[in-house]
JSON list of C-alpha atoms (C1' of nucleotides) in Angstrom, two decimals:
[
{"chain": "A", "resi": 1, "resn": "MET", "atom": "CA", "xyz": [-12.88, 6.66, -31.53]},
{"chain": "A", "resi": 2, "resn": "ALA", "atom": "CA", "xyz": [-9.30, 7.27, -32.40]},
{"chain": "A", "resi": 3, "resn": "PRO", "atom": "CA", "xyz": [-9.47, 6.65, -36.14]},
{"chain": "A", "resi": 4, "resn": "GLU", "atom": "CA", "xyz": [-12.18, 9.26, -36.40]},
{"chain": "A", "resi": 5, "resn": "LEU", "atom": "CA", "xyz": [-9.71, 11.93, -35.48]},
{"chain": "A", "resi": 6, "resn": "LEU", "atom": "CA", "xyz": [-6.75, 10.82, -37.56]},
{"chain": "A", "resi": 7, "resn": "GLY", "atom": "CA", "xyz": [-6.07, 13.11, -40.48]},
{"chain": "A", "resi": 8, "resn": "LYS", "atom": "CA", "xyz": [-8.17, 15.98, -39.23]},
{"chain": "A", "resi": 9, "resn": "LEU", "atom": "CA", "xyz": [-6.88, 19.45, -38.62]},
{"chain": "A", "resi": 10, "resn": "LEU", "atom": "CA", "xyz": [-6.38, 20.90, -35.18]},
{"chain": "A", "resi": 11, "resn": "ILE", "atom": "CA", "xyz": [-6.50, 24.66, -35.31]},
{"chain": "A", "resi": 12, "resn": "VAL", "atom": "CA", "xyz": [-5.56, 26.87, -32.39]},
{"chain": "A", "resi": 13, "resn": "GLY", "atom": "CA", "xyz": [-5.45, 30.62, -32.10]},
{"chain": "A", "resi": 14, "resn": "ALA", "atom": "CA", "xyz": [-6.95, 33.52, -33.98]},
{"chain": "A", "resi": 15, "resn": "GLY", "atom": "CA", "xyz": [-5.98, 36.12, -36.52]},
{"chain": "A", "resi": 16, "resn": "ASP", "atom": "CA", "xyz": [-2.35, 35.99, -37.54]},
{"chain": "A", "resi": 17, "resn": "ARG", "atom": "CA", "xyz": [-1.38, 33.85, -34.55]},
{"chain": "A", "resi": 18, "resn": "VAL", "atom": "CA", "xyz": [-3.02, 30.69, -35.78]},
{"chain": "A", "resi": 19, "resn": "VAL", "atom": "CA", "xyz": [-1.14, 27.43, -35.64]},
{"chain": "A", "resi": 20, "resn": "SER", "atom": "CA", "xyz": [-2.66, 24.29, -37.09]},
{"chain": "A", "resi": 21, "resn": "GLY", "atom": "CA", "xyz": [-1.58, 20.72, -37.61]},
{"chain": "A", "resi": 22, "resn": "ARG", "atom": "CA", "xyz": [-2.82, 17.45, -39.01]},
{"chain": "A", "resi": 23, "resn": "ILE", "atom": "CA", "xyz": [-3.45, 14.77, -36.43]},
{"chain": "A", "resi": 24, "resn": "VAL", "atom": "CA", "xyz": [-1.20, 11.83, -37.27]},
{"chain": "A", "resi": 25, "resn": "GLU", "atom": "CA", "xyz": [-1.23, 9.77, -34.08]},
{"chain": "A", "resi": 26, "resn": "THR", "atom": "CA", "xyz": [-3.84, 9.22, -31.40]},
{"chain": "A", "resi": 27, "resn": "GLU", "atom": "CA", "xyz": [-4.62, 6.78, -28.64]},
{"chain": "A", "resi": 28, "resn": "ALA", "atom": "CA", "xyz": [-7.96, 5.94, -27.08]},
{"chain": "A", "resi": 29, "resn": "TYR", "atom": "CA", "xyz": [-8.59, 5.72, -23.37]},
{"chain": "A", "resi": 30, "resn": "THR", "atom": "CA", "xyz": [-11.67, 4.22, -21.79]},
{"chain": "A", "resi": 31, "resn": "SER", "atom": "CA", "xyz": [-12.80, 3.74, -18.22]},
{"chain": "A", "resi": 32, "resn": "ASP", "atom": "CA", "xyz": [-12.04, 0.00, -18.61]},
{"chain": "A", "resi": 33, "resn": "ASP", "atom": "CA", "xyz": [-8.40, 0.82, -19.04]},
{"chain": "A", "resi": 34, "resn": "PRO", "atom": "CA", "xyz": [-6.30, 0.78, -15.85]},
{"chain": "A", "resi": 35, "resn": "ALA", "atom": "CA", "xyz": [-4.02, 3.37, -17.43]},
{"chain": "A", "resi": 36, "resn": "SER", "atom": "CA", "xyz": [-6.86, 5.77, -18.04]},
{"chain": "A", "resi": 37, "resn": "HIS", "atom": "CA", "xyz": [-7.51, 8.72, -15.80]},
{"chain": "A", "resi": 38, "resn": "SER", "atom": "CA", "xyz": [-11.17, 7.76, -15.81]},
{"chain": "A", "resi": 39, "resn": "PHE", "atom": "CA", "xyz": [-10.50, 4.21, -14.56]},
{"chain": "A", "resi": 40, "resn": "ARG", "atom": "CA", "xyz": [-10.92, 5.09, -10.89]},
{"chain": "A", "resi": 41, "resn": "GLY", "atom": "CA", "xyz": [-13.94, 7.23, -11.42]},
{"chain": "A", "resi": 42, "resn": "GLU", "atom": "CA", "xyz": [-14.59, 10.89, -11.64]},
{"chain": "A", "resi": 43, "resn": "THR", "atom": "CA", "xyz": [-12.32, 13.33, -9.82]},
{"chain": "A", "resi": 44, "resn": "PRO", "atom": "CA", "xyz": [-12.03, 17.11, -9.92]},
{"chain": "A", "resi": 45, "resn": "ARG", "atom": "CA", "xyz": [-9.23, 16.83, -12.43]},
{"chain": "A", "resi": 46, "resn": "ASN", "atom": "CA", "xyz": [-10.85, 14.48, -14.94]},
{"chain": "A", "resi": 47, "resn": "ARG", "atom": "CA", "xyz": [-14.39, 15.78, -14.72]},
{"chain": "A", "resi": 48, "resn": "THR", "atom": "CA", "xyz": [-14.15, 16.92, -18.34]},
{"chain": "A", "resi": 49, "resn": "MET", "atom": "CA", "xyz": [-13.66, 13.32, -19.45]},
{"chain": "A", "resi": 50, "resn": "PHE", "atom": "CA", "xyz": [-17.06, 12.46, -18.04]},
{"chain": "A", "resi": 51, "resn": "GLY", "atom": "CA", "xyz": [-18.73, 15.41, -19.68]},
{"chain": "A", "resi": 52, "resn": "ARG", "atom": "CA", "xyz": [-20.17, 15.88, -23.13]},
{"chain": "A", "resi": 53, "resn": "PRO", "atom": "CA", "xyz": [-18.20, 14.57, -26.13]},
{"chain": "A", "resi": 54, "resn": "GLY", "atom": "CA", "xyz": [-16.43, 16.92, -28.48]},
{"chain": "A", "resi": 55, "resn": "ARG", "atom": "CA", "xyz": [-14.70, 18.81, -25.73]},
{"chain": "A", "resi": 56, "resn": "LEU", "atom": "CA", "xyz": [-11.06, 19.09, -24.91]},
{"chain": "A", "resi": 57, "resn": "TYR", "atom": "CA", "xyz": [-9.64, 17.44, -21.80]},
{"chain": "A", "resi": 58, "resn": "VAL", "atom": "CA", "xyz": [-6.34, 19.05, -20.92]},
{"chain": "A", "resi": 59, "resn": "TYR", "atom": "CA", "xyz": [-4.20, 17.92, -18.02]},
{"chain": "A", "resi": 60, "resn": "ARG", "atom": "CA", "xyz": [-0.66, 18.44, -16.81]},
{"chain": "A", "resi": 61, "resn": "SER", "atom": "CA", "xyz": [1.72, 15.56, -17.22]},
{"chain": "A", "resi": 62, "resn": "TYR", "atom": "CA", "xyz": [4.80, 14.98, -15.11]},
{"chain": "A", "resi": 63, "resn": "GLY", "atom": "CA", "xyz": [4.34, 18.42, -13.68]},
{"chain": "A", "resi": 64, "resn": "ILE", "atom": "CA", "xyz": [5.82, 19.92, -16.80]},
{"chain": "A", "resi": 65, "resn": "HIS", "atom": "CA", "xyz": [3.87, 19.25, -19.94]},
{"chain": "A", "resi": 66, "resn": "TRP", "atom": "CA", "xyz": [0.29, 19.69, -21.04]},
{"chain": "A", "resi": 67, "resn": "CYS", "atom": "CA", "xyz": [-1.55, 16.89, -22.79]},
{"chain": "A", "resi": 68, "resn": "ALA", "atom": "CA", "xyz": [-4.72, 17.28, -24.84]},
{"chain": "A", "resi": 69, "resn": "ASN", "atom": "CA", "xyz": [-7.51, 14.75, -25.29]},
{"chain": "A", "resi": 70, "resn": "VAL", "atom": "CA", "xyz": [-10.78, 14.88, -27.14]},
{"chain": "A", "resi": 71, "resn": "VAL", "atom": "CA", "xyz": [-13.75, 13.48, -25.24]},
{"chain": "A", "resi": 72, "resn": "THR", "atom": "CA", "xyz": [-15.36, 10.84, -27.44]},
{"chain": "A", "resi": 73, "resn": "GLY", "atom": "CA", "xyz": [-17.81, 8.94, -25.23]},
{"chain": "A", "resi": 74, "resn": "SER", "atom": "CA", "xyz": [-21.24, 9.95, -24.10]},
{"chain": "A", "resi": 75, "resn": "ALA", "atom": "CA", "xyz": [-21.63, 11.98, -20.95]},
{"chain": "A", "resi": 76, "resn": "GLY", "atom": "CA", "xyz": [-20.65, 9.76, -18.04]},
{"chain": "A", "resi": 77, "resn": "ASP", "atom": "CA", "xyz": [-18.58, 7.31, -20.08]},
{"chain": "A", "resi": 78, "resn": "GLY", "atom": "CA", "xyz": [-15.18, 8.74, -19.29]},
{"chain": "A", "resi": 79, "resn": "GLN", "atom": "CA", "xyz": [-13.84, 8.00, -22.74]},
{"chain": "A", "resi": 80, "resn": "ALA", "atom": "CA", "xyz": [-11.33, 10.19, -24.56]},
{"chain": "A", "resi": 81, "resn": "VAL", "atom": "CA", "xyz": [-8.67, 10.15, -27.24]},
{"chain": "A", "resi": 82, "resn": "LEU", "atom": "CA", "xyz": [-5.19, 11.44, -26.57]},
{"chain": "A", "resi": 83, "resn": "LEU", "atom": "CA", "xyz": [-3.65, 13.54, -29.32]},
{"chain": "A", "resi": 84, "resn": "ARG", "atom": "CA", "xyz": [-0.15, 12.11, -29.62]},
{"chain": "A", "resi": 85, "resn": "ALA", "atom": "CA", "xyz": [1.38, 13.71, -32.69]},
{"chain": "A", "resi": 86, "resn": "LEU", "atom": "CA", "xyz": [0.74, 16.39, -35.29]},
{"chain": "A", "resi": 87, "resn": "SER", "atom": "CA", "xyz": [2.18, 17.43, -38.58]},
{"chain": "A", "resi": 88, "resn": "ILE", "atom": "CA", "xyz": [2.28, 21.21, -38.56]},
{"chain": "A", "resi": 89, "resn": "VAL", "atom": "CA", "xyz": [0.28, 22.72, -41.40]},
{"chain": "A", "resi": 90, "resn": "ALA", "atom": "CA", "xyz": [0.10, 26.44, -40.71]},
{"chain": "A", "resi": 91, "resn": "GLY", "atom": "CA", "xyz": [1.91, 28.82, -38.41]},
{"chain": "A", "resi": 92, "resn": "LEU", "atom": "CA", "xyz": [5.19, 27.00, -38.74]},
{"chain": "A", "resi": 93, "resn": "ALA", "atom": "CA", "xyz": [7.23, 30.03, -37.75]},
{"chain": "A", "resi": 94, "resn": "ILE", "atom": "CA", "xyz": [5.17, 30.50, -34.61]},
{"chain": "A", "resi": 95, "resn": "ALA", "atom": "CA", "xyz": [5.46, 26.85, -33.66]},
{"chain": "A", "resi": 96, "resn": "ARG", "atom": "CA", "xyz": [9.19, 26.93, -34.15]},
{"chain": "A", "resi": 97, "resn": "ASP", "atom": "CA", "xyz": [9.35, 30.05, -32.08]},
{"chain": "A", "resi": 98, "resn": "ARG", "atom": "CA", "xyz": [7.66, 28.31, -29.17]},
{"chain": "A", "resi": 99, "resn": "ARG", "atom": "CA", "xyz": [9.53, 25.04, -29.49]},
{"chain": "A", "resi": 100, "resn": "GLY", "atom": "CA", "xyz": [12.95, 26.30, -30.34]},
{"chain": "A", "resi": 101, "resn": "ASP", "atom": "CA", "xyz": [14.80, 25.65, -33.54]},
{"chain": "A", "resi": 102, "resn": "ARG", "atom": "CA", "xyz": [14.15, 22.00, -34.19]},
{"chain": "A", "resi": 103, "resn": "THR", "atom": "CA", "xyz": [13.52, 19.73, -37.09]},
{"chain": "A", "resi": 104, "resn": "PHE", "atom": "CA", "xyz": [10.04, 19.89, -38.53]},
{"chain": "A", "resi": 105, "resn": "ARG", "atom": "CA", "xyz": [9.11, 16.51, -37.16]},
{"chain": "A", "resi": 106, "resn": "ASP", "atom": "CA", "xyz": [10.36, 17.29, -33.69]},
{"chain": "A", "resi": 107, "resn": "LEU", "atom": "CA", "xyz": [7.93, 20.19, -33.35]},
{"chain": "A", "resi": 108, "resn": "ALA", "atom": "CA", "xyz": [4.87, 18.14, -32.45]},
{"chain": "A", "resi": 109, "resn": "ASN", "atom": "CA", "xyz": [5.72, 14.43, -32.38]},
{"chain": "A", "resi": 110, "resn": "GLY", "atom": "CA", "xyz": [4.52, 13.94, -28.81]},
{"chain": "A", "resi": 111, "resn": "PRO", "atom": "CA", "xyz": [1.59, 14.90, -26.60]},
{"chain": "A", "resi": 112, "resn": "GLY", "atom": "CA", "xyz": [3.53, 17.49, -24.64]},
{"chain": "A", "resi": 113, "resn": "LYS", "atom": "CA", "xyz": [5.34, 18.92, -27.63]},
{"chain": "A", "resi": 114, "resn": "LEU", "atom": "CA", "xyz": [2.09, 19.24, -29.52]},
{"chain": "A", "resi": 115, "resn": "CYS", "atom": "CA", "xyz": [0.57, 21.34, -26.77]},
{"chain": "A", "resi": 116, "resn": "GLN", "atom": "CA", "xyz": [3.62, 23.53, -26.53]},
{"chain": "A", "resi": 117, "resn": "ALA", "atom": "CA", "xyz": [3.72, 24.14, -30.27]},
{"chain": "A", "resi": 118, "resn": "LEU", "atom": "CA", "xyz": [0.04, 25.09, -30.37]},
{"chain": "A", "resi": 119, "resn": "ALA", "atom": "CA", "xyz": [0.06, 26.86, -26.99]},
{"chain": "A", "resi": 120, "resn": "ILE", "atom": "CA", "xyz": [-2.57, 24.59, -25.48]},
{"chain": "A", "resi": 121, "resn": "ASP", "atom": "CA", "xyz": [-2.76, 24.76, -21.69]},
{"chain": "A", "resi": 122, "resn": "GLY", "atom": "CA", "xyz": [-5.11, 24.24, -18.78]},
{"chain": "A", "resi": 123, "resn": "THR", "atom": "CA", "xyz": [-7.26, 27.19, -19.73]},
{"chain": "A", "resi": 124, "resn": "HIS", "atom": "CA", "xyz": [-8.47, 25.21, -22.75]},
{"chain": "A", "resi": 125, "resn": "ASP", "atom": "CA", "xyz": [-9.83, 22.38, -20.61]},
{"chain": "A", "resi": 126, "resn": "GLY", "atom": "CA", "xyz": [-13.50, 21.87, -21.39]},
{"chain": "A", "resi": 127, "resn": "THR", "atom": "CA", "xyz": [-13.45, 23.84, -24.62]},
{"chain": "A", "resi": 128, "resn": "ASP", "atom": "CA", "xyz": [-15.82, 22.59, -27.33]},
{"chain": "A", "resi": 129, "resn": "VAL", "atom": "CA", "xyz": [-13.75, 21.83, -30.42]},
{"chain": "A", "resi": 130, "resn": "THR", "atom": "CA", "xyz": [-16.65, 20.94, -32.70]},
{"chain": "A", "resi": 131, "resn": "THR", "atom": "CA", "xyz": [-18.01, 24.43, -33.03]},
{"chain": "A", "resi": 132, "resn": "GLY", "atom": "CA", "xyz": [-16.28, 27.19, -34.92]},
{"chain": "A", "resi": 133, "resn": "GLY", "atom": "CA", "xyz": [-15.77, 30.51, -33.27]},
{"chain": "A", "resi": 134, "resn": "SER", "atom": "CA", "xyz": [-13.73, 29.28, -30.35]},
{"chain": "A", "resi": 135, "resn": "SER", "atom": "CA", "xyz": [-9.97, 29.72, -30.36]},
{"chain": "A", "resi": 136, "resn": "ILE", "atom": "CA", "xyz": [-9.48, 26.00, -30.74]},
{"chain": "A", "resi": 137, "resn": "MET", "atom": "CA", "xyz": [-11.27, 23.58, -33.04]},
{"chain": "A", "resi": 138, "resn": "ILE", "atom": "CA", "xyz": [-10.95, 20.39, -35.03]},
{"chain": "A", "resi": 139, "resn": "VAL", "atom": "CA", "xyz": [-12.09, 20.30, -38.64]},
{"chain": "A", "resi": 140, "resn": "ASP", "atom": "CA", "xyz": [-12.15, 17.80, -41.46]},
{"chain": "A", "resi": 141, "resn": "ASP", "atom": "CA", "xyz": [-10.66, 19.32, -44.60]},
{"chain": "A", "resi": 142, "resn": "GLY", "atom": "CA", "xyz": [-11.25, 16.18, -46.66]},
{"chain": "A", "resi": 143, "resn": "VAL", "atom": "CA", "xyz": [-7.62, 15.27, -47.12]},
{"chain": "A", "resi": 144, "resn": "PRO", "atom": "CA", "xyz": [-7.40, 11.47, -47.24]},
{"chain": "A", "resi": 145, "resn": "PHE", "atom": "CA", "xyz": [-5.25, 9.82, -44.63]},
{"chain": "A", "resi": 146, "resn": "PRO", "atom": "CA", "xyz": [-3.15, 6.67, -45.14]},
{"chain": "A", "resi": 147, "resn": "PRO", "atom": "CA", "xyz": [-5.12, 3.65, -43.89]},
{"chain": "A", "resi": 148, "resn": "ASP", "atom": "CA", "xyz": [-4.16, 1.09, -41.26]},
{"chain": "A", "resi": 149, "resn": "PRO", "atom": "CA", "xyz": [-2.57, 3.17, -38.55]},
{"chain": "A", "resi": 150, "resn": "ILE", "atom": "CA", "xyz": [-0.56, 1.13, -36.08]},
{"chain": "A", "resi": 151, "resn": "VAL", "atom": "CA", "xyz": [-2.46, 1.10, -32.81]},
{"chain": "A", "resi": 152, "resn": "GLY", "atom": "CA", "xyz": [-1.87, -1.48, -30.13]},
{"chain": "A", "resi": 153, "resn": "PRO", "atom": "CA", "xyz": [-4.96, -2.87, -28.37]},
{"chain": "A", "resi": 154, "resn": "ARG", "atom": "CA", "xyz": [-3.12, -2.63, -25.08]},
{"chain": "A", "resi": 155, "resn": "VAL", "atom": "CA", "xyz": [-2.05, 0.48, -23.37]},
{"chain": "A", "resi": 156, "resn": "GLY", "atom": "CA", "xyz": [1.57, 1.31, -22.96]},
{"chain": "A", "resi": 157, "resn": "LEU", "atom": "CA", "xyz": [3.78, 2.55, -25.68]},
{"chain": "A", "resi": 158, "resn": "SER", "atom": "CA", "xyz": [6.71, 0.20, -25.91]},
{"chain": "A", "resi": 159, "resn": "LYS", "atom": "CA", "xyz": [7.81, 1.60, -29.19]},
{"chain": "A", "resi": 160, "resn": "ALA", "atom": "CA", "xyz": [9.50, 4.82, -30.11]},
{"chain": "A", "resi": 161, "resn": "VAL", "atom": "CA", "xyz": [7.31, 7.45, -31.63]},
{"chain": "A", "resi": 162, "resn": "ASP", "atom": "CA", "xyz": [7.37, 6.76, -35.31]},
{"chain": "A", "resi": 163, "resn": "VAL", "atom": "CA", "xyz": [4.66, 8.69, -37.03]},
{"chain": "A", "resi": 164, "resn": "PRO", "atom": "CA", "xyz": [2.90, 6.81, -39.84]},
{"chain": "A", "resi": 165, "resn": "TRP", "atom": "CA", "xyz": [3.23, 9.70, -42.22]},
{"chain": "A", "resi": 166, "resn": "ARG", "atom": "CA", "xyz": [5.95, 10.64, -44.54]},
{"chain": "A", "resi": 167, "resn": "PHE", "atom": "CA", "xyz": [7.77, 13.70, -43.32]},
{"chain": "A", "resi": 168, "resn": "ARG", "atom": "CA", "xyz": [10.24, 15.71, -45.18]},
{"chain": "A", "resi": 169, "resn": "SER", "atom": "CA", "xyz": [12.31, 16.90, -42.29]},
{"chain": "A", "resi": 170, "resn": "ARG", "atom": "CA", "xyz": [15.30, 18.17, -44.15]},
{"chain": "B", "resi": 1, "resn": "DA", "atom": "C1'", "xyz": [20.51, 6.39, -34.40]},
{"chain": "B", "resi": 2, "resn": "DA", "atom": "C1'", "xyz": [19.47, 4.52, -30.05]},
{"chain": "B", "resi": 3, "resn": "DA", "atom": "C1'", "xyz": [19.35, 4.21, -25.18]},
{"chain": "B", "resi": 4, "resn": "DG", "atom": "C1'", "xyz": [19.32, 5.86, -20.35]},
{"chain": "B", "resi": 5, "resn": "DA", "atom": "C1'", "xyz": [18.53, 9.02, -16.56]},
{"chain": "B", "resi": 6, "resn": "DG", "atom": "C1'", "xyz": [16.97, 13.37, -14.45]},
{"chain": "B", "resi": 7, "resn": "DA", "atom": "C1'", "xyz": [13.64, 16.89, -14.10]},
{"chain": "B", "resi": 8, "resn": "DT", "atom": "C1'", "xyz": [9.27, 18.44, -11.94]},
{"chain": "B", "resi": 9, "resn": "DG", "atom": "C1'", "xyz": [4.51, 19.15, -9.77]},
{"chain": "B", "resi": 10, "resn": "DG", "atom": "C1'", "xyz": [-0.45, 17.96, -9.48]},
{"chain": "B", "resi": 11, "resn": "DT", "atom": "C1'", "xyz": [-3.26, 14.19, -8.04]},
{"chain": "B", "resi": 12, "resn": "DC", "atom": "C1'", "xyz": [-4.46, 10.34, -5.45]},
{"chain": "B", "resi": 13, "resn": "DT", "atom": "C1'", "xyz": [-3.41, 6.77, -1.54]},
{"chain": "C", "resi": 1, "resn": "DG", "atom": "C1'", "xyz": [4.67, 10.01, -0.08]},
{"chain": "C", "resi": 2, "resn": "DA", "atom": "C1'", "xyz": [4.36, 7.56, -4.62]},
{"chain": "C", "resi": 3, "resn": "DC", "atom": "C1'", "xyz": [2.87, 7.66, -9.05]},
{"chain": "C", "resi": 4, "resn": "DC", "atom": "C1'", "xyz": [2.86, 8.97, -13.64]},
{"chain": "C", "resi": 5, "resn": "DA", "atom": "C1'", "xyz": [-0.96, 8.88, -20.92]},
{"chain": "C", "resi": 6, "resn": "DT", "atom": "C1'", "xyz": [6.60, 12.91, -21.03]},
{"chain": "C", "resi": 7, "resn": "DC", "atom": "C1'", "xyz": [10.56, 15.61, -22.64]},
{"chain": "C", "resi": 8, "resn": "DT", "atom": "C1'", "xyz": [15.27, 16.82, -23.02]},
{"chain": "C", "resi": 9, "resn": "DC", "atom": "C1'", "xyz": [19.92, 16.24, -22.50]},
{"chain": "C", "resi": 10, "resn": "DT", "atom": "C1'", "xyz": [23.91, 13.26, -22.41]},
{"chain": "C", "resi": 11, "resn": "DT", "atom": "C1'", "xyz": [26.36, 9.24, -23.59]},
{"chain": "C", "resi": 12, "resn": "DT", "atom": "C1'", "xyz": [27.21, 5.41, -26.40]},
{"chain": "C", "resi": 13, "resn": "DT", "atom": "C1'", "xyz": [27.06, 2.61, -30.87]}
]
DNA sequence: AAAGAGATGGTCT
DNA sequence: GACCATCTCTTTT
């Protein structure tokens, strides 16, 4: 579920073009949820959601942005966790290059921004993030994460994105 | 610092 | 043809 992913590192790229960030905000989506892509059953687009867990489900949002989810349910469940915000750890210059000159926090404090900063797109759909060796993976580096993240039981973000992590943005 | 509206295109009805 | 799991820019406190 969502708390499992909080605090872990998302690493994308290879060699000297690696950008990584700590996951600071997530949201879970299940097939029970009317807002979930999996709610109305499997379609060509969301087939990854119904596949094996540990893979990345990437889709295009509003025709503009990419959004990345990690499949968390068993095959057939249609359960995934949306990566909502990151704190950039490595490759800061590269991320800023892709996102434009913005404040540190503004680099990846949203699903679409996160994908742009780490260069995640549709070609990553279905990628296994639990095994090393691929150009994108999620690892646990053992850094403790502040407890009690604010996650509403209902879907629909009514609040502004305020990341539960202390940033030093200037 | 906060709030509102436009952009933009794939997917589903 | 409508609906968005959003972002950015512009305007207003």
